[in-house]
Short mmCIF file of C-alpha atoms and ligand atoms in Angstrom, two decimals:
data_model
loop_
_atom_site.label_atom_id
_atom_site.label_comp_id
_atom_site.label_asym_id
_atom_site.label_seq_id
_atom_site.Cartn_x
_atom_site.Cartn_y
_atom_site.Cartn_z
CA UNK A 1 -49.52 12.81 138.94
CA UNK A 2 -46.55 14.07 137.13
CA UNK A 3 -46.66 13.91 133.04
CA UNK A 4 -43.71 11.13 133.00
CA UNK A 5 -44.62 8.46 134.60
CA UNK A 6 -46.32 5.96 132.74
CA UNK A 7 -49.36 4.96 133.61
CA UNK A 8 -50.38 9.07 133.91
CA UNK A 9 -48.71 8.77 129.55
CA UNK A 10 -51.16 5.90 129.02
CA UNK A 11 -54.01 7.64 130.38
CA UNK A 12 -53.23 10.66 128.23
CA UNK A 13 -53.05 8.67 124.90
CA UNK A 14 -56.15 7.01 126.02
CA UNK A 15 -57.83 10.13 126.71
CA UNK A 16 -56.59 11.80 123.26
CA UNK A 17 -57.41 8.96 121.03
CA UNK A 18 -60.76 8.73 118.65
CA UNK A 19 -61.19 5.26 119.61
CA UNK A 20 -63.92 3.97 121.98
CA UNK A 21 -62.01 3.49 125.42
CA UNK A 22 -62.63 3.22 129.02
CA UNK A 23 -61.58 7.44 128.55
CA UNK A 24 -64.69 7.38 126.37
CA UNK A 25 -66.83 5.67 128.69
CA UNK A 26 -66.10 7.73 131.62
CA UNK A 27 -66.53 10.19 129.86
CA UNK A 28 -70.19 9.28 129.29
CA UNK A 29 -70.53 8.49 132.90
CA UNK A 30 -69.11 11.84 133.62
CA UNK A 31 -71.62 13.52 131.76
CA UNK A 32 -74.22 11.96 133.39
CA UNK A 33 -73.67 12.74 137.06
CA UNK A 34 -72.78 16.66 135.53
CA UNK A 35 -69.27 15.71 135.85
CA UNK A 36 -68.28 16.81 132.02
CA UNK A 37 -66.53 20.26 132.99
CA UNK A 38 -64.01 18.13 135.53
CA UNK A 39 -63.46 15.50 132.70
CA UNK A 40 -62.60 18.62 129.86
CA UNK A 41 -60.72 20.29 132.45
CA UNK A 42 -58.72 16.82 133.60
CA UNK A 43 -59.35 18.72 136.98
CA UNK A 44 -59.57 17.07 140.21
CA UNK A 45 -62.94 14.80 141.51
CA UNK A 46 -65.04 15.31 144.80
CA UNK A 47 -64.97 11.08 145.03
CA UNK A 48 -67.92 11.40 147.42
CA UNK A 49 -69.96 13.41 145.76
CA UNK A 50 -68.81 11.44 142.87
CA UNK A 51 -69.84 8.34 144.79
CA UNK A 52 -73.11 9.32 145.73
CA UNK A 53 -74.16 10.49 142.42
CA UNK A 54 -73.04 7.15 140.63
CA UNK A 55 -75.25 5.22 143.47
CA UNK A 56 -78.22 7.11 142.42
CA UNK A 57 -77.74 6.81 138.87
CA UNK A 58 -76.90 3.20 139.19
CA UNK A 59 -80.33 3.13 140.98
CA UNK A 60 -82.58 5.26 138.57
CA UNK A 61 -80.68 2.79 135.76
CA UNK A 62 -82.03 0.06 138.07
CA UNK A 63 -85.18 0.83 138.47
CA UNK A 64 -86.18 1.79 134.88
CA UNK A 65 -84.38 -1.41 133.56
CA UNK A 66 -86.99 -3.54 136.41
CA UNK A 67 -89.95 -1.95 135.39
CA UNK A 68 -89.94 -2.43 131.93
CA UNK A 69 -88.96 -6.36 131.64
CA UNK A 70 -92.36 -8.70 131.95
CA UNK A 71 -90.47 -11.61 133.68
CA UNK A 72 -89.35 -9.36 136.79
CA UNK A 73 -93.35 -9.18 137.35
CA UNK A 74 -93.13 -10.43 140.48
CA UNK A 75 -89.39 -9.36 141.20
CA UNK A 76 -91.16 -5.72 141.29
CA UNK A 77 -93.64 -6.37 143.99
CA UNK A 78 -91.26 -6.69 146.64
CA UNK A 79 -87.76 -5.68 145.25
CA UNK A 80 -87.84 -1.89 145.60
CA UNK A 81 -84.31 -0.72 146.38
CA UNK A 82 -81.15 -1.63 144.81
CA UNK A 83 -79.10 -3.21 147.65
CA UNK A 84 -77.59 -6.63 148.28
CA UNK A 85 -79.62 -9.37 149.38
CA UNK A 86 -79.23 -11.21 152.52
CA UNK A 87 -79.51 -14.89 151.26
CA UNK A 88 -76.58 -14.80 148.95
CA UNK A 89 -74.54 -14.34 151.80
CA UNK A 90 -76.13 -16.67 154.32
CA UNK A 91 -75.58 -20.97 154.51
CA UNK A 92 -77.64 -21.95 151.61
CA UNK A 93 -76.86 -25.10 149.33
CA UNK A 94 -76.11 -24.18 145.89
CA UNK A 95 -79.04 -25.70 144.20
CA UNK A 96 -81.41 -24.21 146.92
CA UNK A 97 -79.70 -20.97 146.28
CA UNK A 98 -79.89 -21.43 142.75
CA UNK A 99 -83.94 -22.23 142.90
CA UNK A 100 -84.53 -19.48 144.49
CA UNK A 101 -82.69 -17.13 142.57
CA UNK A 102 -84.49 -18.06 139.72
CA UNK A 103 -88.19 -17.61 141.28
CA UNK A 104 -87.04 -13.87 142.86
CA UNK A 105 -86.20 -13.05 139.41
CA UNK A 106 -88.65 -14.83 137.33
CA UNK A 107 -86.94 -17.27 135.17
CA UNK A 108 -87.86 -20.57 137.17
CA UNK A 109 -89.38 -22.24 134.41
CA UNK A 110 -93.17 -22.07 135.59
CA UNK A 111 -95.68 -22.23 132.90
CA UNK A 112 -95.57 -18.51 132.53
CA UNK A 113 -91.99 -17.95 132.12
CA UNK A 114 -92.01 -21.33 129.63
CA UNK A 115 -94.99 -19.81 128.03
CA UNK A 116 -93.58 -15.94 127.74
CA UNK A 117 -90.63 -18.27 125.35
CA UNK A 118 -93.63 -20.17 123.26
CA UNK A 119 -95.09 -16.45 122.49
CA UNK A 120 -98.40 -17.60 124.54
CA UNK A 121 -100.74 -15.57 125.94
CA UNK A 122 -100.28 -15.19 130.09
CA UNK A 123 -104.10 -17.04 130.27
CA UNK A 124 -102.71 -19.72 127.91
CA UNK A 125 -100.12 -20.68 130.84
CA UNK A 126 -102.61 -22.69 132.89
CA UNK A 127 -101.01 -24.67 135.60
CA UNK A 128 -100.07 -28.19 134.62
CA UNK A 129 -100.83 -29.87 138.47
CA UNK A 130 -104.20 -28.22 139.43
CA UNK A 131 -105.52 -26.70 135.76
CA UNK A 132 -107.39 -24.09 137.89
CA UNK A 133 -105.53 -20.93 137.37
CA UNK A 134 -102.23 -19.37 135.18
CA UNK A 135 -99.02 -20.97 136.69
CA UNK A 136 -97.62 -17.50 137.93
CA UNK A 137 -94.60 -17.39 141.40
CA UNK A 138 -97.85 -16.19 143.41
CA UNK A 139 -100.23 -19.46 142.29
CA UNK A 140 -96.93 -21.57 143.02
CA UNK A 141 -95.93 -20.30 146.22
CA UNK A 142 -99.43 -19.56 147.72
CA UNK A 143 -102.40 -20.61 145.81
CA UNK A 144 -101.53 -23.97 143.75
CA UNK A 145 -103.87 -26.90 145.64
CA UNK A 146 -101.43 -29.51 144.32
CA UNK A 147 -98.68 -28.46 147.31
CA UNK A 148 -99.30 -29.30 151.07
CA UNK A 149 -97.95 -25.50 152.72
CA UNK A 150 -99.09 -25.89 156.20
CA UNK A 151 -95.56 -26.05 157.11
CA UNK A 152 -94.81 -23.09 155.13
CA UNK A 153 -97.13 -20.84 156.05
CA UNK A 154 -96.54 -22.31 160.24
CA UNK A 155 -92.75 -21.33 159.29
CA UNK A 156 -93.13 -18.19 157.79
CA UNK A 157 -95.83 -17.11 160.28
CA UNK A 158 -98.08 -15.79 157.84
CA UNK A 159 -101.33 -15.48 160.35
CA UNK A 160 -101.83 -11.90 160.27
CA UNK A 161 -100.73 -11.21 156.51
CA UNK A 162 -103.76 -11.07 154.33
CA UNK A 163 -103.08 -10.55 150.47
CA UNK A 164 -100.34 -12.78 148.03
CA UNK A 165 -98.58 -9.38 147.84
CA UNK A 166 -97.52 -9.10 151.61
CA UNK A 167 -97.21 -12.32 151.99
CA UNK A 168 -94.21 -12.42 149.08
CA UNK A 169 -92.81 -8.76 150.24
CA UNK A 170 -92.36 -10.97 153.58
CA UNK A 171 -91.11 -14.11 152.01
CA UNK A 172 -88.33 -12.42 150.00
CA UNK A 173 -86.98 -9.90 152.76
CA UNK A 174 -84.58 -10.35 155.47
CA UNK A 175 -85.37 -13.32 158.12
CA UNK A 176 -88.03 -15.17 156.23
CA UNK A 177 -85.66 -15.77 152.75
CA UNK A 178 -83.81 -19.23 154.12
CA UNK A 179 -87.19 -21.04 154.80
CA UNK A 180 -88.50 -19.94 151.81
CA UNK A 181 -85.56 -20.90 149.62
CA UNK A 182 -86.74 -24.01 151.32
CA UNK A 183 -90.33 -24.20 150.53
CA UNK A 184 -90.03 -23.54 147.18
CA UNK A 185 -87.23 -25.94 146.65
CA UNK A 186 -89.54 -28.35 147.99
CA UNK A 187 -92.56 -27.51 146.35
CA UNK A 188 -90.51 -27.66 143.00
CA UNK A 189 -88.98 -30.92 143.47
CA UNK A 190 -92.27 -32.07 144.07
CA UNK A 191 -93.51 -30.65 141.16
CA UNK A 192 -91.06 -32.45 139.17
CA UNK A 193 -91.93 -35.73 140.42
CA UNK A 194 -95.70 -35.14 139.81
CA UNK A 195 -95.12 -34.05 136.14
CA UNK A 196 -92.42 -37.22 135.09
CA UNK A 197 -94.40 -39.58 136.81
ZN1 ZN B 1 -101.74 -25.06 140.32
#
């Protein structure tokens, strides 16, 4: 770009200036991905290379940020690579979609995610419906007595899936994510009756 026009003069001051910019955070970005010689240099970017190093990156961020925060417990047993998920794009109703949001990543308030807020212990956040076992996504979704699943587990054809942890890596993937946004939308507004009533 030649030096007079203007947007190349903003960039310029932007890039000269002591201030913390968007100069300065590219530049961080830049250093990152090995990129700091072609931001000194104001030389020319491969954008693919570019591109595919910011993907990783963005994943490795990803991943480390996951595995560190105690309310994506469950999020990590079946959210492994960081890619858009098919239910935000299919025909959902907002409140469904909303619901099940919240349960992928943790913050439906079940005991355990009300209890992580009242600084109890995870065996402190017994279920309020059945009292047998911590209210975790898993005891919701598969092991809570309080909920009639036959339906659910008909629907999500869970015959030949043994353990809680395939049966959510199938639940939240691909085909099976509509009728479990509907399950547990169910099984939630039940809940809610159960515990105003
Ligand atoms: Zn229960």
């Amino acid at each position: 770009m030649e030096d007079d026009r203007v947007n190349k003069q903003i960039f310029i001051q932007d890039y000269t200036s002591n201030v913390q910019n968007w100069c300065k955070d590219f530049q961080n970005v830049c250093t990152s991905l090995e990129f700091n010689d072609a931001f000194e240099n104001l030389s020319i970017i491969d954008m693919d290379l570019f591109g595919t190093k910011l993907n990783e990156y963005a994943a490795e961020k990803w991943k480390i940020s996951v595995s560190s925060k105690p309310k994506l417990r469950t999020y990590r047993l079946f959210k492994t690579v960081l890619t858009p998920e098919p239910y935000v794009d299919c025909c959902m109703s907002r409140f469904k979609r909303s619901i099940f949001a919240k349960y992928r990543c943790g913050i439906l308030p079940l005991q355990i995610e009300v209890g992580r807020f009242r600084g109890q212990s995870v065996q402190q956040c017994v279920c309020p419906l059945c009292k047998n076992d911590v209210e975790s996504e898993i005891h919701f979704l598969f092991e809570c007595n309080s909920y009639d699943r036959n339906q659910f587990l008909h629907e999500t054809n869970f015959i030949n899936v043994q353990s809680n942890t395939d049966k959510i890596k199938q639940c939240m993937t691909g085909n099976y994510q509509k009728v479990t946004a509907k399950f547990i939308t169910q099984f939630w507004n039940e809940r809610q009756t159960i515990l105003l009533n």
